[in-house]
CSV table of C-alpha atoms and ligand atoms in Angstrom, one decimal:
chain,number,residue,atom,x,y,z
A,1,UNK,CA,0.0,0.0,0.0
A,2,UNK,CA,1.2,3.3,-1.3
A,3,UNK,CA,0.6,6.7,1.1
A,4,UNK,CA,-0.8,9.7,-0.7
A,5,UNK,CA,-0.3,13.0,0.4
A,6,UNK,CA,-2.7,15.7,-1.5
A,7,UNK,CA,-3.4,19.8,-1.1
A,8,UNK,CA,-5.4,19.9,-4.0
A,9,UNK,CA,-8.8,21.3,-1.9
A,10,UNK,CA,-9.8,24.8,-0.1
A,11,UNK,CA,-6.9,26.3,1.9
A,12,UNK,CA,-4.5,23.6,1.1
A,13,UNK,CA,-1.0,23.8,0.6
A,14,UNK,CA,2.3,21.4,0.1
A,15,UNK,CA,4.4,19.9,-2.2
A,16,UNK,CA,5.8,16.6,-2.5
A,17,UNK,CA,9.5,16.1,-3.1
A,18,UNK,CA,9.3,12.0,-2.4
A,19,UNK,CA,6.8,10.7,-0.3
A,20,UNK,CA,8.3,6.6,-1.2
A,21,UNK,CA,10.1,6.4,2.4
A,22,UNK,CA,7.3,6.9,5.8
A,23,UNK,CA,10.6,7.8,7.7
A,24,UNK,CA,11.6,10.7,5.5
A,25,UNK,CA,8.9,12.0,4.0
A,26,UNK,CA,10.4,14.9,1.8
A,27,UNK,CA,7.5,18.0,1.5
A,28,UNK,CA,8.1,21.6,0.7
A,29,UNK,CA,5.8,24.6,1.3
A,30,UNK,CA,4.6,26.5,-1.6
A,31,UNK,CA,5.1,30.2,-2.4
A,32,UNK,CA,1.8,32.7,-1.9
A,33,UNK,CA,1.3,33.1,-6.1
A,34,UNK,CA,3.6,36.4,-7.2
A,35,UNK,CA,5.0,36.7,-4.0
A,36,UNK,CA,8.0,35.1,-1.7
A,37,UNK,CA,5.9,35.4,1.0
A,38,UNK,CA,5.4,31.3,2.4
A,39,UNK,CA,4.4,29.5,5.4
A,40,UNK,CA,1.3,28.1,5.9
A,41,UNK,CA,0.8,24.7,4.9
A,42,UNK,CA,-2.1,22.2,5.3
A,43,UNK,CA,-2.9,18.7,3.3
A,44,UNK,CA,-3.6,15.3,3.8
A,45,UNK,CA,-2.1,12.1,4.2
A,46,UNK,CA,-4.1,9.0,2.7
A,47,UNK,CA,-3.3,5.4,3.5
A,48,UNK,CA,-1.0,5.4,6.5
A,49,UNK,CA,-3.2,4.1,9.1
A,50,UNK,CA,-0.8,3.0,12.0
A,51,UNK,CA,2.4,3.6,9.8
A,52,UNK,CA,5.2,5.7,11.9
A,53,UNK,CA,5.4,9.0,9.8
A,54,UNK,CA,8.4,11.3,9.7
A,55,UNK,CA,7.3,14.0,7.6
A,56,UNK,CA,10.3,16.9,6.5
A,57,UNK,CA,9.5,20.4,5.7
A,58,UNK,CA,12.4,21.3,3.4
A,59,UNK,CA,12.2,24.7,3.0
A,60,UNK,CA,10.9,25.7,6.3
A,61,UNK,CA,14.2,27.5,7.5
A,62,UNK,CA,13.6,30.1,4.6
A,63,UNK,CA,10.1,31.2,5.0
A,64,UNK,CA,8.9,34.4,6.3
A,65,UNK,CA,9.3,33.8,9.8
A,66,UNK,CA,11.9,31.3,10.5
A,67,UNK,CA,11.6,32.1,14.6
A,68,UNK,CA,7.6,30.6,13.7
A,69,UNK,CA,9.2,27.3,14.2
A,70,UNK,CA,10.9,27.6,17.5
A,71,UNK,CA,8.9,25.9,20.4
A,72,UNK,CA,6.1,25.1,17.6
A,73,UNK,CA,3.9,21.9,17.1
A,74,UNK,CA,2.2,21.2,14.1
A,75,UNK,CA,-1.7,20.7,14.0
A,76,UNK,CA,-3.2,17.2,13.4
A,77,UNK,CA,-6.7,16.5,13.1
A,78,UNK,CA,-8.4,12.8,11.7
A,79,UNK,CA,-11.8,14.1,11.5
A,80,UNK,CA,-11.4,17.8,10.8
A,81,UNK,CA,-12.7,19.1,14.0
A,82,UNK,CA,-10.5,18.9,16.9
A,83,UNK,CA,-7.0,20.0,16.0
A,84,UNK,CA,-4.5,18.4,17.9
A,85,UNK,CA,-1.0,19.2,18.1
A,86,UNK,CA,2.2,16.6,17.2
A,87,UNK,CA,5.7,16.4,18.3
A,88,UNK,CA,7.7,18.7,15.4
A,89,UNK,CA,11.1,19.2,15.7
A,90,UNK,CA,12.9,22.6,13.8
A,91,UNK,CA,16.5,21.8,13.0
A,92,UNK,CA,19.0,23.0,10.4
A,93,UNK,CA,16.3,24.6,8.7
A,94,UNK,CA,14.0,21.7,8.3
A,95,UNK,CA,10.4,21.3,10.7
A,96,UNK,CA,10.3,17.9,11.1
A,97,UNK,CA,6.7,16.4,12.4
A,98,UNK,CA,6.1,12.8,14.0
A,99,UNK,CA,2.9,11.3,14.0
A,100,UNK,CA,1.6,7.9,13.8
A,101,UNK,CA,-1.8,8.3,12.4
A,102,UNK,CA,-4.6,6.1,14.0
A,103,UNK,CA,-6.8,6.1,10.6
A,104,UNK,CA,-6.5,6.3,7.0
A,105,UNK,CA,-7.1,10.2,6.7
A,106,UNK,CA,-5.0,12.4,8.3
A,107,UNK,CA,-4.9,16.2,8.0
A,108,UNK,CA,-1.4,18.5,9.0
A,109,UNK,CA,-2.0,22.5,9.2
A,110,UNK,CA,0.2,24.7,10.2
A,111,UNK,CA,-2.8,26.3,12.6
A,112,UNK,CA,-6.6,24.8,12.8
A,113,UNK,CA,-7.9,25.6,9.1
A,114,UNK,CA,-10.9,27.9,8.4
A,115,UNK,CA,-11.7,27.8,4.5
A,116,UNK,CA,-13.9,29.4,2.4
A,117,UNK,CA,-16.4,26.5,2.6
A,118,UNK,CA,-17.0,27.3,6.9
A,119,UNK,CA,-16.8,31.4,5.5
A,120,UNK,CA,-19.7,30.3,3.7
A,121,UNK,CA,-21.6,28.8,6.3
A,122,UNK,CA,-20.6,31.7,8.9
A,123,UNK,CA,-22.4,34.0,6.9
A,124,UNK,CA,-25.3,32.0,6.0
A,125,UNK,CA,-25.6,31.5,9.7
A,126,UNK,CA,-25.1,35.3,10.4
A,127,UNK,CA,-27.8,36.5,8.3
A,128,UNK,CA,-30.5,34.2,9.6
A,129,UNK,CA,-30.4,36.7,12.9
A,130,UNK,CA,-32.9,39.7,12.5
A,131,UNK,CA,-31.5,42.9,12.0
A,132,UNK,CA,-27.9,41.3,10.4
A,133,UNK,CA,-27.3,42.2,6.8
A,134,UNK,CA,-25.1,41.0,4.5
A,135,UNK,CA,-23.6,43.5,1.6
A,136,UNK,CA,-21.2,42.3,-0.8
A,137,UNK,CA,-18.7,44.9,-1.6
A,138,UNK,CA,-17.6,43.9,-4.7
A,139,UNK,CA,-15.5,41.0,-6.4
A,140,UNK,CA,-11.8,40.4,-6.0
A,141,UNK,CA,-8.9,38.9,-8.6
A,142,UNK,CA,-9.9,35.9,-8.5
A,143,UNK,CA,-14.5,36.6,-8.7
A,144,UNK,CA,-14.8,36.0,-5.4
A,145,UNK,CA,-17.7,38.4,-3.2
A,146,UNK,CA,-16.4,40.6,-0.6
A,147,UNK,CA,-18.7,39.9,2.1
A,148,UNK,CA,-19.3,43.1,4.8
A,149,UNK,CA,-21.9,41.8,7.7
A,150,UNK,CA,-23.9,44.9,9.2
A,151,UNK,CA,-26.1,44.9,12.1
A,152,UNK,CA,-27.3,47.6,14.7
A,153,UNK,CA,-29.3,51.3,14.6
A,154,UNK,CA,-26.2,53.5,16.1
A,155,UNK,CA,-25.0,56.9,14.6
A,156,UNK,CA,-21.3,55.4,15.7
A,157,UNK,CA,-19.5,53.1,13.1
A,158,UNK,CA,-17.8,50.0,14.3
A,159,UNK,CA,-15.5,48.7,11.5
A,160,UNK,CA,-14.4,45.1,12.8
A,161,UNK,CA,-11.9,43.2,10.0
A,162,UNK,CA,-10.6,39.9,10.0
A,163,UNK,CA,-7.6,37.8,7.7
A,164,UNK,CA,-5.7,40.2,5.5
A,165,UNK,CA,-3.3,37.7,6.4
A,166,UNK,CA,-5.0,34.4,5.0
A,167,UNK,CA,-2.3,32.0,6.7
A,168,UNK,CA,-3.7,33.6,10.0
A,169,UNK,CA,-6.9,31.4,10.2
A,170,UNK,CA,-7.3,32.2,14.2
A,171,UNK,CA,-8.3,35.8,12.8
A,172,UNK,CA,-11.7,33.9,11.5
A,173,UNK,CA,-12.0,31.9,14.5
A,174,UNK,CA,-12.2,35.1,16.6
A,175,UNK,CA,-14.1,36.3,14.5
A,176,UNK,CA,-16.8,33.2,14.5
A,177,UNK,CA,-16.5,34.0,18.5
A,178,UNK,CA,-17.2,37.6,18.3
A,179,UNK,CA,-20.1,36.8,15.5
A,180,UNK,CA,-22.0,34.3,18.0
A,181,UNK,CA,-21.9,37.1,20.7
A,182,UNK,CA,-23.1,39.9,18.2
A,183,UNK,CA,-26.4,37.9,17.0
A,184,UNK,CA,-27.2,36.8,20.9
A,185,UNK,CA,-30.3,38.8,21.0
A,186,UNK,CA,-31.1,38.2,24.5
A,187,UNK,CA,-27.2,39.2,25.7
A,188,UNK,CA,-27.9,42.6,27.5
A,189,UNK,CA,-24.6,44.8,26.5
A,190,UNK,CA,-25.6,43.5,23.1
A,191,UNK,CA,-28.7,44.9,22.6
A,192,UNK,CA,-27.1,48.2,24.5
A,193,UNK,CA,-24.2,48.3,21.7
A,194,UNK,CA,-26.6,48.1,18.8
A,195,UNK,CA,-28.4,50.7,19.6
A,196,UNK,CA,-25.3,53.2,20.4
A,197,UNK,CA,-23.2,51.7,17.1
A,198,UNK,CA,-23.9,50.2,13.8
A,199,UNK,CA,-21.4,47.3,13.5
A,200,UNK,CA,-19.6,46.9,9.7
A,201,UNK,CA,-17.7,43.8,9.7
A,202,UNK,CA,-15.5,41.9,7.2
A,203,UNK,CA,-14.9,38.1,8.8
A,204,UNK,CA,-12.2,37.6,6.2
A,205,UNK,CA,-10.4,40.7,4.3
A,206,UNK,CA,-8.6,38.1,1.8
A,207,UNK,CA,-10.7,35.1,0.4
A,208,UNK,CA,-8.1,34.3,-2.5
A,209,UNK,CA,-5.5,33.9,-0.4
A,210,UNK,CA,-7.2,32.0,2.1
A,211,UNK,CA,-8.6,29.3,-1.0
A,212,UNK,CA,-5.1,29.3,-2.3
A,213,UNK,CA,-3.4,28.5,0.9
A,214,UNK,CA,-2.1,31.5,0.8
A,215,UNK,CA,0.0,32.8,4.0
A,216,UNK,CA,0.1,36.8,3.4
A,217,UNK,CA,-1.0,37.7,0.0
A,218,UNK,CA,-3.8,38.0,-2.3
A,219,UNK,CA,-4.3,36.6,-5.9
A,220,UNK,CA,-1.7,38.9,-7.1
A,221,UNK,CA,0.8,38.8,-4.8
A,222,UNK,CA,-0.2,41.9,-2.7
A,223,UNK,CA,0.2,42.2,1.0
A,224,UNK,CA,-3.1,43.7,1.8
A,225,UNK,CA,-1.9,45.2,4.8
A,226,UNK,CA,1.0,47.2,3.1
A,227,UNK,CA,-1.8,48.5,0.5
A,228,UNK,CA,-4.2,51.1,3.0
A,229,UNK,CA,-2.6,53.8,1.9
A,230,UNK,CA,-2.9,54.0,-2.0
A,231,UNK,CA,-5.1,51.0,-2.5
A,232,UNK,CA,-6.2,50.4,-6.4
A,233,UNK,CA,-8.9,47.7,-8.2
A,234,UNK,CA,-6.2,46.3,-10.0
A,235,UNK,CA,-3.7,45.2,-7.5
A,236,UNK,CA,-5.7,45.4,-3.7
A,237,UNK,CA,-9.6,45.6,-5.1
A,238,UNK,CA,-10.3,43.8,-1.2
A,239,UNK,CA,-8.8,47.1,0.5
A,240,UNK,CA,-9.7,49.5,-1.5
A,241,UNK,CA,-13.7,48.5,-1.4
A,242,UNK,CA,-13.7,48.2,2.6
A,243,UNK,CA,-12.0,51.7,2.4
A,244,UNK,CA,-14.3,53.2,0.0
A,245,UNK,CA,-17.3,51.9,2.5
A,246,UNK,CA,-15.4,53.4,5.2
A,247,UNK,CA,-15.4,56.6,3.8
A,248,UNK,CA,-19.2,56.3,3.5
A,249,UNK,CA,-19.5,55.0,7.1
A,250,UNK,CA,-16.1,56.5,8.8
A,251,UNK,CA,-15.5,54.5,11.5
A,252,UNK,CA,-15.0,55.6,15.4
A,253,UNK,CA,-13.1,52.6,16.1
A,254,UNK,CA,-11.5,50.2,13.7
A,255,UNK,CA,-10.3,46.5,15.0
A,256,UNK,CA,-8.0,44.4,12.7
A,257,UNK,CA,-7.4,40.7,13.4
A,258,UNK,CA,-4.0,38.9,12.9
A,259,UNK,CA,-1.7,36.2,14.6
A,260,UNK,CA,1.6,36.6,14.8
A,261,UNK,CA,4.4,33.8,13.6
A,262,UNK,CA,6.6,34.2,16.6
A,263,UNK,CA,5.4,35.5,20.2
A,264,UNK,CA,3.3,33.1,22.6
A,265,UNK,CA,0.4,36.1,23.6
A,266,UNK,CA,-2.1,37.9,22.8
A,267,UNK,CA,-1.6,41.3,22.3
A,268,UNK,CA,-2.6,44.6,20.4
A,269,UNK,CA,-0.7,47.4,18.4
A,270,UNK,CA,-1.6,50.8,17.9
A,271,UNK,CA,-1.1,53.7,15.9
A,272,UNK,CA,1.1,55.6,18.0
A,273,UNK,CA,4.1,55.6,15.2
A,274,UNK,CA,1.4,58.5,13.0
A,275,UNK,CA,2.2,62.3,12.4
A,276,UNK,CA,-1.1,63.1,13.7
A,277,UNK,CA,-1.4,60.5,16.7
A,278,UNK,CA,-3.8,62.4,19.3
A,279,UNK,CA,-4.0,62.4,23.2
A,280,UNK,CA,-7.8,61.1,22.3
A,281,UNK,CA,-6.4,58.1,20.4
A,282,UNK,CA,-3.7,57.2,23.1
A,283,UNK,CA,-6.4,58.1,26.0
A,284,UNK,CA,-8.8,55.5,24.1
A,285,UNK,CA,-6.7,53.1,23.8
A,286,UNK,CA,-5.6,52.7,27.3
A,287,UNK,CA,-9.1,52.6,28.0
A,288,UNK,CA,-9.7,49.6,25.6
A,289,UNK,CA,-6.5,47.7,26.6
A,290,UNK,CA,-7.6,47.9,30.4
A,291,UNK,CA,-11.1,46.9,29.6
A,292,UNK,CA,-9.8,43.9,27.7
A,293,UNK,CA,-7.6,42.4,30.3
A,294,UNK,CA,-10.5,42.9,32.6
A,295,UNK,CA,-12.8,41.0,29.9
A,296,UNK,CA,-10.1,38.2,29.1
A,297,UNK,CA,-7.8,36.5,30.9
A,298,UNK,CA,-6.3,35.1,27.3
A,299,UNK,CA,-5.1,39.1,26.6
A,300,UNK,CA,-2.3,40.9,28.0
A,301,UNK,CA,-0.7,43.7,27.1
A,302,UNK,CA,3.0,43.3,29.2
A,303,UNK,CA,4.4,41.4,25.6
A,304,UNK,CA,3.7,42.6,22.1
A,305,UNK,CA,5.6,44.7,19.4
A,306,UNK,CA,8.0,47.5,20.7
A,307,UNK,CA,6.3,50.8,20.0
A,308,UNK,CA,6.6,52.6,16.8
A,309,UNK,CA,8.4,56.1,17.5
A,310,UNK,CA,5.9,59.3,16.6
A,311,UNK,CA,6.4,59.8,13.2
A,312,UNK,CA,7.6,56.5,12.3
A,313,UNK,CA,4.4,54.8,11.4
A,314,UNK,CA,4.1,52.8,8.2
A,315,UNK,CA,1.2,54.7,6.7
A,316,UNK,CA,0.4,52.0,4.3
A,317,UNK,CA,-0.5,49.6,7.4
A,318,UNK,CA,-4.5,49.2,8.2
A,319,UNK,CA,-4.4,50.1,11.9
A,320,UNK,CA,-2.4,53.2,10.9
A,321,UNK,CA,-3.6,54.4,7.5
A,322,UNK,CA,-7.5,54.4,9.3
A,323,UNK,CA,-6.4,56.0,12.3
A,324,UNK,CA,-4.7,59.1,10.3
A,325,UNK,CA,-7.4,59.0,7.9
A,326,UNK,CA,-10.6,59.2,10.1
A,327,UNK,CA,-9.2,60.2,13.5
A,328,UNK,CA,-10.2,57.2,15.2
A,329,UNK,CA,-9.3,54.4,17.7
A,330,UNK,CA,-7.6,51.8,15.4
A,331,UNK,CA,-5.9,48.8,16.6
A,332,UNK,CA,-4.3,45.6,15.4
A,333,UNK,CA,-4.9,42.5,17.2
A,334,UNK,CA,-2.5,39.7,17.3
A,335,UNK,CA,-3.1,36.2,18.3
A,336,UNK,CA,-0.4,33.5,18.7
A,337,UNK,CA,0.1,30.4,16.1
A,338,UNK,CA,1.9,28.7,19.0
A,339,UNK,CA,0.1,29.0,22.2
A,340,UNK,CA,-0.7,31.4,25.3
A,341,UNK,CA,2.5,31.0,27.5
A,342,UNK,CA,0.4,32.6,30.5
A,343,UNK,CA,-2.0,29.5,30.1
A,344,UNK,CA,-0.8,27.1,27.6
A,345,UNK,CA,-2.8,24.0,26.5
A,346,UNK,CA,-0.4,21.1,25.6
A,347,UNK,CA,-2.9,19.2,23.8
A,348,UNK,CA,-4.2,21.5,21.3
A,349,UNK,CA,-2.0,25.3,21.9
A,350,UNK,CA,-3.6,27.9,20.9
A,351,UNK,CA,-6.7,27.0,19.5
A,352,UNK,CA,-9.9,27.8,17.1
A,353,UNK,CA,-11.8,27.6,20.1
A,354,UNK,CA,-9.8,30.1,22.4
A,355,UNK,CA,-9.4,32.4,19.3
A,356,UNK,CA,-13.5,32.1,19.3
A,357,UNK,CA,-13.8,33.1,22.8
A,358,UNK,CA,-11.3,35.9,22.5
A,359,UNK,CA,-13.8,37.0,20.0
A,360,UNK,CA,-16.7,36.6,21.9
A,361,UNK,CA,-15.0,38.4,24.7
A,362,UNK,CA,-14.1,41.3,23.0
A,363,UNK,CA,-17.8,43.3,22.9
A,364,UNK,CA,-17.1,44.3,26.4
A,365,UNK,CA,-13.7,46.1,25.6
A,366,UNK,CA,-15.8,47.9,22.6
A,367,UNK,CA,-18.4,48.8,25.4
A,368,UNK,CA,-15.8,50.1,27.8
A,369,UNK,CA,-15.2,53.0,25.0
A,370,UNK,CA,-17.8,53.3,23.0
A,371,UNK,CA,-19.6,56.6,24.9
A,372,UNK,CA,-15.8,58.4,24.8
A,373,UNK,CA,-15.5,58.0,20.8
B,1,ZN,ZN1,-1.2,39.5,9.9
């Protein structure tokens, strides 16, 4: 009996260098299309029920974030639900996983998938609640619909935005989290919320990316988080149709979901780095911060990027490019791939799940500022 190992479906990504030996499984990671840009991987393995499998990531010591692969263990799952995680080794360059499959289907991911098919049913779901709405934007490179949820009666716009990054698939998980809270109709800060804010929210910025297994990039190679500040139809259409709603519906406060390669926490970035960073901004966002660590025990705020010097920002980053452009509270939320070293889980790390409850948690950090913006 021959193994197979396949990526040939939504969000998968690998390629097979020689697959004949169980104990040295040769695989390489595929470049995001047009770009160098490479990391995530996730595909199956057919046929190797109880076989000893020593699979070897080639090329893992030159992807984006080489310092991904320290302390990291690769996701397993055998029936595509609960993502476990496997002894992987990172040595002279190669990520090598060990896994002894109980049954004849295996899936690897480099973090617990969320494709395009489970995008679909969260907004079929979404839209079955009363007052949710679903617009579509407009089309990307590849035809796909730009879906932007709305729901709520307030003057205030909440922009919420999830997966520039498509490799990041906890940024959908939160965002399935914070999506179950917003359509709880009988959840009292809820129903206070909608009624002071009107809620616009993108569950995934970069659907091309995320079908092609992308890590950062769109159809076209573009890192849609490098693209705020001149984005065009032809090379960012997915930013620069969530900006032109923006600028229809300018937000008060703008949260952008990532996860972050290398650090174990959860943490947030700001736009402190812009020419025109206010005392409103910086008061705000101490007041959001506090609220979230009150509202979380999963967020923290003593790790996370250094900060950006004033006038150092990169004005072509989301978080930044809104909070110039509007004069708002704008923030970037980072998740780890790895785990939560303040209250790791060595079964599963960082999860779908937690990601989801992050989400869910984060309505009473948006509360704790919403009368001040
Ligand atoms: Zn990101």
């Amino acid at each position: 009996m021959t193994l197979s190992i396949n990526d040939t479906f939504d969000s998968g990504n690998i390629e097979v260098v020689d697959a004949s030996d169980p104990q040295n499984i040769r695989l390489r990671i595929k470049q995001d299309h047009q770009s160098d840009f490479y990391q995530w991987f996730h595909f199956r393995v057919a046929g190797a029920k109880d076989v000893p499998l020593r699979l070897v990531i080639e090329n893992a010591g030159a992807s984006a974030y080489p310092k991904g692969w320290e302390n990291y263990k690769a996701c397993m799952s055998e029936d595509r639900d609960d993502w476990l995680r496997v002894p992987t080794t990172f040595t002279n360059g190669e990520l090598v996983i060990e896994h002894t499959p109980t049954l004849d289907s295996v899936h690897y991911a480099y973090f617990t998938p969320y494709t395009m098919e489970r995008h679909r049913d969260l907004i079929a779901d979404a839209v079955s609640y009363e007052g949710v709405s679903l617009r579509v934007l407009g089309q990307t490179l590849d035809g796909r619909d730009m879906d932007c949820l709305s729901m709520g009666t307030g003057d205030k716009s909440i922009w919420v935005i999830a997966r520039q990054h498509p490799g990041e698939s906890m940024a959908e998980w939160w965002m399935e989290g914070f999506l179950a809270r917003m359509t709880d109709s009988e959840d009292p800060l809820v129903i206070d919320m909608l009624k002071k804010a009107t809620f616009h929210i993108v569950p995934n910025m970069n659907p091309d990316g995320s079908f092609r297994g992308h890590l950062r990039t769109n159809a076209c190679g573009a890192n849609l988080n490098r693209e705020w500040d001149t984005p065009s139809m032809a090379r960012s259409p997915e930013v620069k149709l969530v900006r032109d709603a923006m600028d229809v519906n300018k937000p008060v406060l703008c949260f952008d979901v990532h996860g972050d390669e290398d650090l174990p926490y959860n943490f947030i970035a700001g736009a402190e780095g812009n020419d025109n960073y206010t005392q409103k901004q910086a008061d705000d966002l101490a007041a959001f911060l506090t609220a979230y660590k009150a509202a979380s025990s999963d967020f923290q705020t003593e790790v996370g990027y250094p900060l950006t010097a004033p006038g150092k920002a990169n004005i072509t980053v989301c978080t930044n490019a809104v909070a110039s452009r509007y004069d708002c509270l704008a923030m970037t939320l980072e998740m780890p791939f790895k785990d939560n070293a303040n209250a790791p889980d060595a079964a599963r790390g960082w999860s779908g799940d937690r990601a989801a409850q992050l989400g869910n948690d984060t309505l009473e950090a948006m509360a704790a500022v919403i009368d001040q913006l």
